[in-house]
XYZ file of C-alpha atoms in Angstrom:
667
model
C -3.711 -3.921 -25.318
C -4.459 -5.759 -22.103
C -3.135 -9.119 -21.655
C -5.113 -12.080 -22.646
C -6.184 -12.656 -18.886
C -8.177 -9.504 -18.530
C -10.981 -8.867 -20.170
C -13.933 -6.327 -19.783
C -17.392 -7.924 -18.897
C -19.734 -9.563 -21.424
C -22.939 -8.121 -20.317
C -26.803 -8.418 -21.010
C -29.141 -6.227 -19.358
C -32.117 -7.100 -17.555
C -34.722 -5.160 -15.384
C -32.373 -3.817 -12.559
C -30.271 -6.587 -13.021
C -27.331 -7.705 -14.825
C -26.105 -10.970 -16.256
C -22.911 -12.325 -17.266
C -21.870 -14.068 -20.268
C -18.693 -14.847 -19.736
C -20.095 -17.042 -16.190
C -23.380 -17.582 -17.495
C -24.765 -16.158 -13.731
C -26.395 -12.601 -12.722
C -24.928 -9.839 -10.324
C -27.493 -9.554 -7.929
C -31.056 -11.299 -6.014
C -34.172 -10.418 -8.405
C -35.283 -9.103 -4.916
C -33.025 -6.199 -5.694
C -29.192 -5.284 -5.581
C -29.767 -2.044 -2.806
C -31.502 -4.524 -0.651
C -29.357 -7.549 -0.996
C -25.953 -5.711 -0.385
C -27.859 -4.218 2.512
C -28.414 -7.746 4.316
C -25.325 -9.863 3.323
C -22.293 -7.415 3.720
C -23.607 -4.048 5.884
C -25.557 -5.393 8.410
C -24.032 -9.138 8.475
C -20.680 -7.207 9.410
C -22.266 -5.507 11.758
C -20.861 -1.962 9.846
C -22.891 0.785 11.029
C -22.162 0.231 14.943
C -18.420 -0.791 14.056
C -18.374 2.354 11.527
C -19.147 4.622 14.607
C -16.177 3.429 16.521
C -13.863 3.197 13.578
C -10.533 4.798 13.344
C -8.661 3.581 10.320
C -10.977 0.741 8.466
C -10.511 -2.100 6.012
C -12.484 -3.417 3.636
C -11.312 -6.263 1.292
C -13.887 -7.311 -1.541
C -14.015 -9.984 -3.698
C -15.648 -9.112 -7.213
C -16.368 -5.143 -7.383
C -18.864 -5.982 -10.277
C -21.186 -3.243 -10.531
C -19.700 -1.260 -7.349
C -23.099 -1.394 -5.397
C -21.473 -2.566 -2.159
C -19.138 -0.439 -2.169
C -21.081 2.979 -3.341
C -23.427 1.609 -0.128
C -20.547 1.127 1.750
C -19.555 4.749 1.525
C -22.852 6.047 1.823
C -22.933 4.446 5.028
C -19.219 5.700 6.340
C -20.322 9.336 5.292
C -23.466 9.014 7.635
C -22.015 7.141 10.925
C -17.935 7.349 10.956
C -16.173 10.103 13.046
C -14.714 12.992 10.759
C -10.997 11.532 11.646
C -11.715 8.231 10.452
C -10.285 6.557 7.359
C -11.996 4.134 5.367
C -9.695 2.103 2.564
C -12.404 -0.267 0.088
C -9.563 -2.797 -1.678
C -11.672 -4.628 -4.644
C -10.149 -7.060 -7.078
C -12.156 -7.127 -10.867
C -10.870 -9.724 -13.327
C -13.937 -8.657 -15.946
C -14.288 -5.277 -15.088
C -17.758 -3.161 -16.390
C -17.110 -0.485 -19.408
C -17.877 2.612 -17.907
C -21.201 2.988 -19.648
C -22.028 -0.390 -19.180
C -21.508 0.313 -15.507
C -23.610 4.013 -16.001
C -26.631 2.365 -17.584
C -26.865 0.119 -14.979
C -26.181 2.381 -12.048
C -29.278 5.113 -13.062
C -31.343 2.382 -12.142
C -30.835 2.695 -8.296
C -31.777 7.145 -7.209
C -30.912 6.197 -3.339
C -27.234 6.248 -4.478
C -27.267 8.948 -6.976
C -24.759 11.208 -5.434
C -22.461 7.823 -4.740
C -22.831 6.613 -8.142
C -21.867 9.755 -10.257
C -18.651 10.618 -7.744
C -17.547 7.086 -8.339
C -18.342 7.736 -12.496
C -16.815 10.476 -12.612
C -13.070 9.007 -11.051
C -13.927 5.207 -13.055
C -10.314 4.404 -14.162
C -9.667 3.171 -17.882
C -10.166 -0.587 -18.549
C -6.409 -1.219 -18.667
C -4.719 -4.314 -16.110
C -3.259 -1.879 -12.639
C -4.367 -0.772 -9.432
C -6.681 2.536 -9.025
C -6.090 4.172 -5.525
C -9.355 6.892 -5.937
C -10.067 8.976 -3.383
C -13.415 10.257 -2.244
C -14.957 12.441 0.300
C -11.470 14.571 1.041
C -9.492 12.002 1.161
C -11.537 10.306 4.188
C -12.331 7.449 1.806
C -9.713 5.868 -0.965
C -10.865 3.265 -2.958
C -8.416 0.593 -4.676
C -9.622 -0.665 -7.623
C -7.530 -3.733 -8.394
C -7.952 -4.770 -12.285
C -6.421 -8.038 -11.760
C -7.357 -11.698 -11.090
C -8.304 -12.016 -6.957
C -5.114 -14.058 -6.283
C -2.692 -11.851 -7.210
C -4.620 -8.957 -6.249
C -4.716 -10.032 -2.607
C -1.294 -11.891 -2.825
C 0.240 -8.381 -3.517
C -1.963 -6.619 -0.940
C -0.052 -5.187 2.194
C -2.437 -4.410 5.118
C -4.912 -6.425 7.630
C -8.604 -6.646 6.726
C -11.466 -5.483 9.274
C -13.929 -6.735 6.606
C -14.225 -9.323 3.664
C -16.958 -9.216 1.086
C -17.080 -12.144 -0.537
C -19.206 -11.814 -3.386
C -17.469 -13.389 -6.390
C -20.225 -15.068 -8.760
C -21.667 -18.353 -8.255
C -19.633 -21.420 -6.810
C -20.458 -23.377 -9.375
C -19.594 -20.973 -12.223
C -16.411 -19.407 -10.703
C -14.762 -21.466 -8.301
C -11.562 -20.317 -8.560
C -12.824 -17.344 -6.253
C -13.378 -19.757 -3.565
C -10.929 -21.718 -3.616
C -8.433 -23.166 -0.546
C -5.782 -21.079 -2.278
C -7.553 -17.709 -2.201
C -8.857 -17.941 0.866
C -5.484 -18.723 2.079
C -3.928 -15.813 0.985
C -7.130 -14.019 2.607
C -6.597 -15.723 5.611
C -2.841 -14.101 5.639
C -4.277 -10.850 4.943
C -6.706 -10.971 8.254
C -6.503 -10.116 11.590
C -7.595 -11.789 14.991
C -11.419 -11.205 14.883
C -11.942 -10.267 11.443
C -15.347 -10.720 9.913
C -16.428 -12.024 6.647
C -19.925 -12.303 4.952
C -20.764 -14.005 1.624
C -24.905 -14.846 -0.068
C -23.814 -18.232 -0.368
C -23.996 -21.372 1.755
C -22.406 -23.971 -0.804
C -20.452 -26.638 1.305
C -16.984 -26.683 -0.692
C -16.689 -22.701 0.423
C -17.719 -23.586 3.517
C -15.026 -26.252 4.314
C -12.589 -24.077 2.594
C -13.138 -21.421 4.967
C -12.999 -23.562 7.767
C -9.756 -25.499 6.715
C -8.141 -21.932 6.811
C -9.116 -20.626 10.413
C -12.699 -19.255 9.684
C -14.672 -19.441 12.400
C -18.357 -20.086 9.930
C -22.235 -19.742 10.594
C -25.100 -20.428 8.452
C -27.914 -17.771 8.806
C -30.915 -17.287 7.060
C -30.035 -15.750 3.929
C -31.325 -13.023 1.570
C -34.761 -13.315 -0.018
C -35.187 -16.683 -1.702
C -32.052 -17.633 -0.393
C -32.775 -19.951 2.716
C -28.843 -20.024 3.710
C -25.718 -17.281 4.057
C -22.234 -17.911 5.587
C -20.778 -15.051 7.452
C -18.102 -15.390 10.608
C -14.722 -14.340 11.324
C -10.824 -15.263 11.360
C -9.967 -17.278 14.862
C -6.576 -18.539 13.768
C -4.497 -20.814 16.440
C -2.304 -18.078 17.515
C 0.742 -20.294 17.582
C 0.176 -21.062 13.576
C -0.875 -17.512 13.143
C 2.163 -16.157 14.180
C 4.538 -18.280 12.090
C 2.340 -17.751 9.163
C 3.012 -14.081 9.609
C 6.651 -14.855 10.313
C 6.936 -16.680 6.844
C 4.967 -13.783 5.226
C 7.156 -11.464 6.090
C 10.602 -13.125 5.698
C 10.315 -13.921 2.224
C 11.797 -10.100 1.639
C 12.900 -9.509 5.064
C 15.242 -6.491 3.319
C 11.841 -5.134 2.068
C 9.749 -5.564 5.341
C 7.994 -2.562 6.520
C 8.479 -0.424 8.921
C 6.653 -0.659 12.417
C 3.407 1.485 12.801
C 3.939 4.567 14.595
C 0.326 5.353 15.084
C 0.230 3.834 18.778
C 4.017 5.083 19.404
C 3.968 8.866 18.783
C 3.829 11.355 21.776
C 2.623 14.078 19.425
C 1.261 13.780 16.049
C 3.620 15.676 14.661
C 6.166 15.945 11.467
C 8.467 17.785 9.977
C 9.064 18.201 6.279
C 12.438 19.450 4.634
C 11.862 20.936 1.554
C 8.739 22.800 -0.127
C 8.549 21.701 -3.398
C 5.745 19.203 -4.599
C 7.305 16.283 -3.349
C 6.551 18.054 0.347
C 3.948 19.243 -0.195
C 1.933 16.289 -0.683
C 3.498 14.671 2.138
C 2.497 17.632 4.168
C -1.083 17.650 2.854
C -1.211 13.924 3.266
C -0.350 13.975 6.987
C -2.217 17.174 7.424
C -5.434 15.298 6.437
C -5.038 12.872 9.026
C -4.781 15.551 11.650
C -0.909 15.530 12.032
C 0.663 19.081 12.888
C 2.744 19.979 10.090
C 6.254 22.481 10.022
C 7.841 22.289 6.116
C 11.105 23.840 5.881
C 12.338 25.472 2.766
C 16.093 26.731 1.700
C 14.456 29.181 -0.756
C 11.842 32.229 0.743
C 8.896 30.264 -0.569
C 7.037 27.119 -1.619
C 7.765 25.181 -5.136
C 10.871 27.742 -5.969
C 13.166 25.216 -7.939
C 12.256 22.187 -9.881
C 8.448 22.646 -8.757
C 8.876 26.122 -9.939
C 8.006 24.863 -13.440
C 4.382 26.823 -14.304
C 3.543 23.545 -17.310
C 3.835 20.204 -15.387
C 3.239 17.421 -17.462
C 0.631 14.826 -15.883
C 0.460 11.918 -17.571
C 1.995 8.578 -16.648
C 5.634 7.219 -18.372
C 4.990 5.227 -21.615
C 7.068 2.275 -22.204
C 7.183 -0.695 -24.608
C 5.201 -3.375 -22.544
C 4.656 -3.519 -19.154
C 7.471 -2.182 -16.897
C 7.772 -1.040 -13.123
C 7.710 3.030 -14.188
C 4.715 2.492 -16.470
C 2.991 0.785 -13.705
C 3.353 2.998 -10.756
C 2.763 6.269 -13.057
C -0.371 5.075 -14.456
C -1.700 4.367 -10.443
C 0.006 7.692 -9.416
C -1.265 9.675 -12.396
C -4.950 8.704 -11.245
C -4.277 8.945 -7.947
C -3.242 12.873 -8.678
C -5.843 13.508 -10.843
C -8.408 12.504 -8.923
C -7.214 14.170 -5.547
C -6.903 17.444 -7.667
C -10.472 16.709 -7.904
C -11.255 15.754 -4.516
C -9.339 18.526 -2.869
C -11.323 20.605 -5.639
C -8.557 22.200 -6.934
C -9.069 21.472 -10.638
C -8.599 25.296 -11.268
C -4.724 24.496 -10.667
C -4.606 21.572 -13.718
C -6.272 20.684 -16.782
C -6.664 17.548 -18.197
C -8.058 17.903 -20.879
C -5.515 15.973 -23.382
C -2.220 16.317 -24.764
C -0.690 15.268 -28.167
C 2.572 13.104 -28.067
C 3.642 13.389 -31.987
C 6.503 11.731 -33.462
C 9.857 13.572 -34.342
C 10.641 10.788 -37.177
C 9.925 7.012 -38.375
C 11.722 6.152 -35.751
C 9.678 7.600 -32.803
C 6.725 6.603 -35.404
C 7.756 2.993 -35.058
C 8.154 3.369 -31.231
C 4.973 5.114 -30.562
C 3.196 2.410 -33.005
C 4.926 -0.461 -30.958
C 3.760 1.243 -26.951
C 0.491 1.313 -28.257
C 0.459 -2.506 -29.565
C 2.474 -3.259 -26.702
C 1.850 -1.482 -23.946
C -0.720 -1.487 -20.902
C -2.672 1.535 -23.202
C -6.039 0.594 -24.472
C -7.094 2.823 -27.178
C -9.882 4.412 -25.244
C -6.584 6.092 -23.315
C -3.922 6.724 -26.224
C -4.672 6.575 -29.650
C -3.251 6.801 -32.840
C -4.401 10.483 -35.054
C -2.686 11.249 -38.627
C -1.981 14.708 -38.861
C -4.881 16.122 -40.050
C -6.866 14.573 -37.235
C -3.480 16.014 -34.715
C -4.113 19.481 -36.469
C -7.964 19.325 -35.621
C -7.423 18.089 -32.073
C -4.618 21.025 -31.567
C -6.634 23.792 -33.653
C -3.593 24.840 -35.573
C -1.706 23.057 -38.596
C 0.821 20.447 -37.661
C 2.755 18.028 -39.773
C 3.268 15.117 -37.797
C 0.934 12.217 -36.501
C 1.098 10.297 -32.937
C -0.571 9.611 -30.370
C -3.351 11.164 -28.954
C -4.346 10.666 -24.832
C -7.612 12.380 -24.251
C -7.224 12.000 -20.538
C -4.097 13.219 -19.028
C -3.307 17.276 -19.363
C -0.941 19.418 -17.039
C -0.762 21.699 -14.003
C 0.638 24.681 -12.424
C 2.837 23.194 -10.324
C 3.654 26.444 -8.114
C 0.053 27.203 -7.789
C -1.229 23.581 -6.999
C 2.061 23.357 -4.660
C 0.755 26.714 -2.693
C -2.767 24.960 -2.636
C -1.539 21.860 -0.764
C 0.532 24.204 1.645
C -3.014 26.050 2.486
C -4.143 23.785 5.538
C -4.628 24.777 9.418
C -2.309 22.394 10.196
C 0.445 23.630 7.990
C 2.707 25.878 8.986
C 5.371 26.598 6.093
C 8.900 28.215 7.531
C 11.368 29.757 4.833
C 15.013 30.607 4.292
C 15.936 27.760 6.617
C 19.557 26.433 5.038
C 19.103 23.265 7.187
C 23.339 21.229 7.809
C 21.980 18.573 9.806
C 19.977 16.239 10.646
C 20.459 14.499 14.387
C 18.980 12.041 16.951
C 20.761 11.701 20.045
C 19.179 9.880 23.268
C 15.721 11.546 22.919
C 13.514 10.030 20.645
C 13.024 12.810 18.878
C 15.558 13.874 15.478
C 16.776 17.381 15.514
C 17.064 19.994 13.093
C 20.059 21.936 13.003
C 20.601 25.309 10.657
C 23.956 26.589 9.340
C 24.737 27.941 12.883
C 24.101 24.911 14.496
C 20.893 25.809 16.058
C 18.364 23.609 16.577
C 14.977 25.236 14.748
C 13.045 22.190 15.225
C 12.793 18.375 16.434
C 9.916 15.729 15.938
C 9.456 12.270 15.921
C 8.886 11.869 12.672
C 11.023 14.044 9.841
C 10.528 13.378 5.712
C 13.185 14.573 3.622
C 11.799 16.285 0.346
C 14.750 18.311 -0.562
C 15.068 17.219 -4.817
C 18.253 17.641 -6.229
C 19.487 17.873 -3.089
C 18.773 15.243 -0.530
C 21.980 13.702 -0.502
C 23.068 16.265 1.575
C 22.127 14.933 4.276
C 24.143 12.301 6.003
C 21.390 9.488 6.557
C 20.668 9.743 2.927
C 24.192 10.779 1.006
C 24.387 7.202 -0.552
C 21.269 7.419 -2.445
C 22.003 7.224 -6.305
C 19.796 10.656 -7.314
C 21.630 13.141 -9.042
C 20.448 16.458 -10.497
C 18.868 16.867 -13.944
C 18.655 20.771 -15.272
C 15.790 21.799 -17.046
C 15.163 25.087 -18.678
C 11.764 25.744 -20.346
C 11.222 29.131 -22.765
C 8.307 31.308 -22.959
C 7.962 32.791 -26.400
C 5.055 35.636 -27.396
C 1.964 34.561 -29.197
C 0.207 36.141 -32.207
C -3.631 35.555 -33.133
C -2.673 32.869 -35.264
C -0.809 30.452 -32.099
C -3.746 31.842 -29.914
C -5.574 28.983 -31.558
C -3.657 26.926 -30.071
C -5.966 24.568 -27.785
C -4.318 21.068 -26.369
C -0.430 21.090 -25.604
C 1.637 18.909 -28.050
C 5.090 17.122 -27.200
C 7.563 16.670 -30.358
C 10.803 17.109 -29.044
C 9.769 18.870 -26.166
C 6.408 20.335 -24.740
C 4.377 23.588 -26.111
C 1.570 24.871 -24.332
C -1.309 26.847 -25.070
C -1.278 30.532 -24.790
C -1.490 31.787 -21.329
C -1.179 35.562 -20.295
C 0.283 36.826 -23.990
C 2.520 33.717 -23.695
C 3.569 29.963 -25.416
C 5.898 27.877 -22.917
C 8.294 25.595 -24.555
C 10.589 22.873 -23.044
C 12.061 21.447 -21.027
C 15.646 20.818 -21.507
C 17.575 17.915 -20.033
C 21.221 18.110 -19.275
C 23.298 16.033 -16.682
C 26.330 18.412 -17.205
C 25.261 21.949 -17.425
C 24.703 23.090 -13.689
C 24.178 25.970 -13.958
C 21.336 27.561 -12.218
C 20.857 30.175 -14.727
C 18.900 30.138 -17.717
C 21.229 30.775 -20.774
C 21.056 31.923 -24.426
C 21.841 28.684 -26.003
C 19.024 26.940 -24.280
C 16.654 29.412 -25.008
C 17.309 29.708 -28.471
C 16.799 26.039 -29.069
C 13.742 25.881 -27.461
C 12.536 28.824 -29.691
C 13.857 26.942 -32.550
C 11.881 23.952 -31.369
C 8.715 25.877 -30.932
C 9.183 28.171 -33.818
C 9.187 25.376 -36.150
C 5.460 24.066 -35.072
C 3.922 27.628 -34.273
C 4.961 30.339 -36.737
C 5.402 33.968 -35.836
C 5.942 33.606 -31.969
C 8.042 35.913 -30.882
C 11.935 35.846 -28.776
C 11.803 37.835 -25.909
C 15.408 40.312 -26.099
C 15.533 39.239 -22.331
C 15.035 35.117 -21.865
C 11.612 34.535 -20.530
C 10.898 30.991 -18.837
C 12.009 28.505 -15.577
C 15.164 26.892 -14.844
C 15.419 23.751 -12.340
C 16.591 20.898 -11.619
C 15.116 17.344 -11.291
C 16.341 15.169 -8.862
C 16.916 12.071 -11.002
C 17.075 8.520 -9.334
C 19.661 5.811 -11.272
C 17.088 3.126 -12.008
C 14.196 5.805 -12.986
C 11.844 4.851 -10.306
C 10.876 7.068 -7.242
C 12.046 6.755 -4.217
C 9.712 6.469 -1.075
C 9.649 5.206 2.376
C 11.776 5.067 5.492
C 15.222 5.178 5.478
C 17.111 1.503 5.939
C 19.265 1.737 9.275
C 22.479 0.837 7.144
C 24.184 -0.699 10.205
C 21.832 -2.961 10.424
C 22.015 -3.989 6.952
C 25.764 -4.607 6.976
C 25.161 -6.706 10.013
C 22.376 -8.995 8.914
C 23.228 -9.099 4.975
C 26.951 -8.947 4.449
C 26.622 -12.522 2.675
C 23.705 -11.913 0.505
C 25.703 -13.083 -2.353
C 26.155 -16.584 -1.330
C 22.085 -17.089 -2.460
C 20.807 -18.042 0.620
C 17.253 -17.926 0.524
C 14.770 -14.860 2.293
C 13.757 -16.971 5.273
C 17.183 -17.350 6.245
C 17.492 -13.903 7.480
C 16.042 -11.393 10.049
C 13.510 -8.787 8.700
C 15.647 -4.934 8.229
C 15.371 -2.638 10.740
C 14.759 1.095 9.725
C 15.661 4.514 11.158
C 12.690 5.083 13.361
C 10.865 8.223 12.058
C 12.982 9.178 9.367
C 11.274 9.283 5.759
C 12.646 10.362 2.246
C 10.942 11.117 -1.058
C 12.961 11.443 -4.159
C 13.861 9.926 -7.321
C 10.783 11.477 -9.306
C 12.753 13.125 -12.616
C 10.457 14.449 -14.979
C 7.403 12.897 -13.498
C 7.015 14.412 -10.179
C 3.454 15.585 -11.017
C 2.325 11.570 -11.619
C 4.827 10.530 -8.675
C 4.727 12.409 -5.311
C 1.479 12.273 -3.990
C 1.010 8.407 -4.564
C 4.692 8.365 -2.635
C 3.255 10.760 -0.174
C 0.521 8.016 0.443
C 3.316 5.062 0.651
C 4.774 7.667 4.042
C 2.038 8.414 5.532
C 0.717 4.972 5.316
C 4.165 2.899 6.406
C 4.024 6.198 9.724
C 0.350 5.236 10.603
C 0.286 1.556 9.685
C -2.556 1.854 7.126
C -2.715 -0.564 4.365
C -0.474 0.460 1.432
C -2.135 1.886 -1.773
C 0.145 -0.071 -4.251
C 0.842 -3.533 -4.988
C 3.656 -4.948 -3.123
C 6.193 -5.567 -5.539
C 5.954 -1.581 -6.623
C 6.157 -0.591 -2.987
C 9.160 -3.089 -2.956
C 10.192 -1.249 -6.184
C 10.163 2.474 -4.537
C 11.929 1.264 -1.057
C 14.843 3.004 -0.569
C 16.934 -0.085 0.554
C 16.307 -1.760 -2.915
C 19.886 0.307 -3.872
C 21.873 -1.638 -0.852
C 20.315 -5.388 -2.080
C 21.140 -4.671 -5.305
C 25.032 -3.975 -4.458
C 25.258 -7.059 -1.996
C 23.620 -9.148 -4.366
C 25.187 -7.962 -7.595
C 28.409 -6.194 -6.770
C 29.594 -7.696 -3.549
C 32.785 -6.697 -3.909
C 32.255 -2.968 -4.092
C 29.759 -2.129 -0.855
C 30.632 1.481 -1.263
C 27.774 2.306 1.174
C 29.163 -0.087 3.932
C 32.717 0.711 3.906
C 33.568 1.710 7.640
């Protein structure tokens, strides 16, 4: 259920146009939606020429509407940009069109049919959140921010090259043209950032001028005599002051300086070849990095990522939580990245049943449905008869059906992510230490103290073993053991069409077996599958799929999930502990953030960990966080969620809440 401040668009369709009942205004000029978009936004920002010279290019748009500006921009980018260039398109929308309404409108335009079909295939649910969506093999990323413009861009971490100001008429929607919003956009601009808008309203021009935008009136489109365009030209002292204040509100969460211009070589070393490491490897390889990925085991995905049935669904909590928000963004990004990379044979997103074990669970699931961020289309209640029809086998329990989520073969997907000309895998590597001495490179030493690799950039992705390195020994990540069981199917159980979760999950038959799991234990840390857990899994599975058979020898997977103390993934640059000790030793005294200097980091060293049971929805988005930090790209998630994933959060919590402990900082 969405909050009151977020409602879908209430529309009336006209001939090749749309009328908003909420704002009493049309979306486009009568002279043509495509023509207006090209003239006002693409031509007035000189995008054909700028795209041909672009490396990393960022566009911020006020009002996604029917998506026409994005679709035209995307088409132009494919035509004019260089192969390795990347476009980031951030667009806010408080009243998004439902998918059927969007489809109804876009069918009018054959010129952008290819782009429209792709957008419709990846269009997110009507749930208030940020949705990073990859296009064009990841070279174009659309971030749909389904929330108020001021809220969205206040949490945008990046600098725009272009601003599309495309809200409804200033007389009908003044908040989209306010001094307050333009002040935020100015803080997210750099010297020379251009803007354009169809309107020439006096107070719009005045608010732009107040925020150091140079404004020109030019000929408008069709029936409009004039429109506004221009660029950001701040006073240099004011610009520096403004950015210093912005940066120092929470200086301990300051993002690391980009290494894009500093790197001598575009290469990186990754330690750990599970899905977390493979996700970072793929993200950087697609950006032109040469990757060496070291793994303790002989092959990739032999530990926590060896589970052949990785449930791929967002975390479902009561109300809106940090976990549910990040996981929803991560779920959609992962799902469409798999689609965009044409790896659909490794995953199935045709739905999962989340069934209630007892009355307690039923009450909880109903409360989730009523109070969480999930709408009725994304998760809806089914009784036992409806659940049985969906599953294809008789089920006694009722619960939630999530038609758009699914499961992935994690070993297969990990292997596919690593199939790239820029990625080199090196197995059977037992790494003892990471060391940085006088050079700019990090050195990787094995158990024989031999240097087996060195690089300016190293990413630690070693799962439950992440604390084995001195630089990450303080992270509150612990191993949680999981075991699955494989049980022989019969003709009746082969009718199961959808996975369902009841205590644990039970999958449809594959190669003659159903998979059930997974157990969850912090105490039993044996790497071997055991009979007790196998029997428990069998009892759970056979109670719902009568007739399945247990094998004489235990069949299944056993691995260790890297679980974080706050259940939120860890992603980003590692902080410099000594720097934190010096800068923030008195943080518990309550001083405001602007009294402190920005945090420093261990340059070139990054971590992705703590994904727990939700690696399938966290790993790919965590990889994008790391890639963006390395190259100075805009963050694909709201700042508050980037901060929530920051490794430094544990240092800050200890300093603020438990200053008497400070175990991390003891000499």
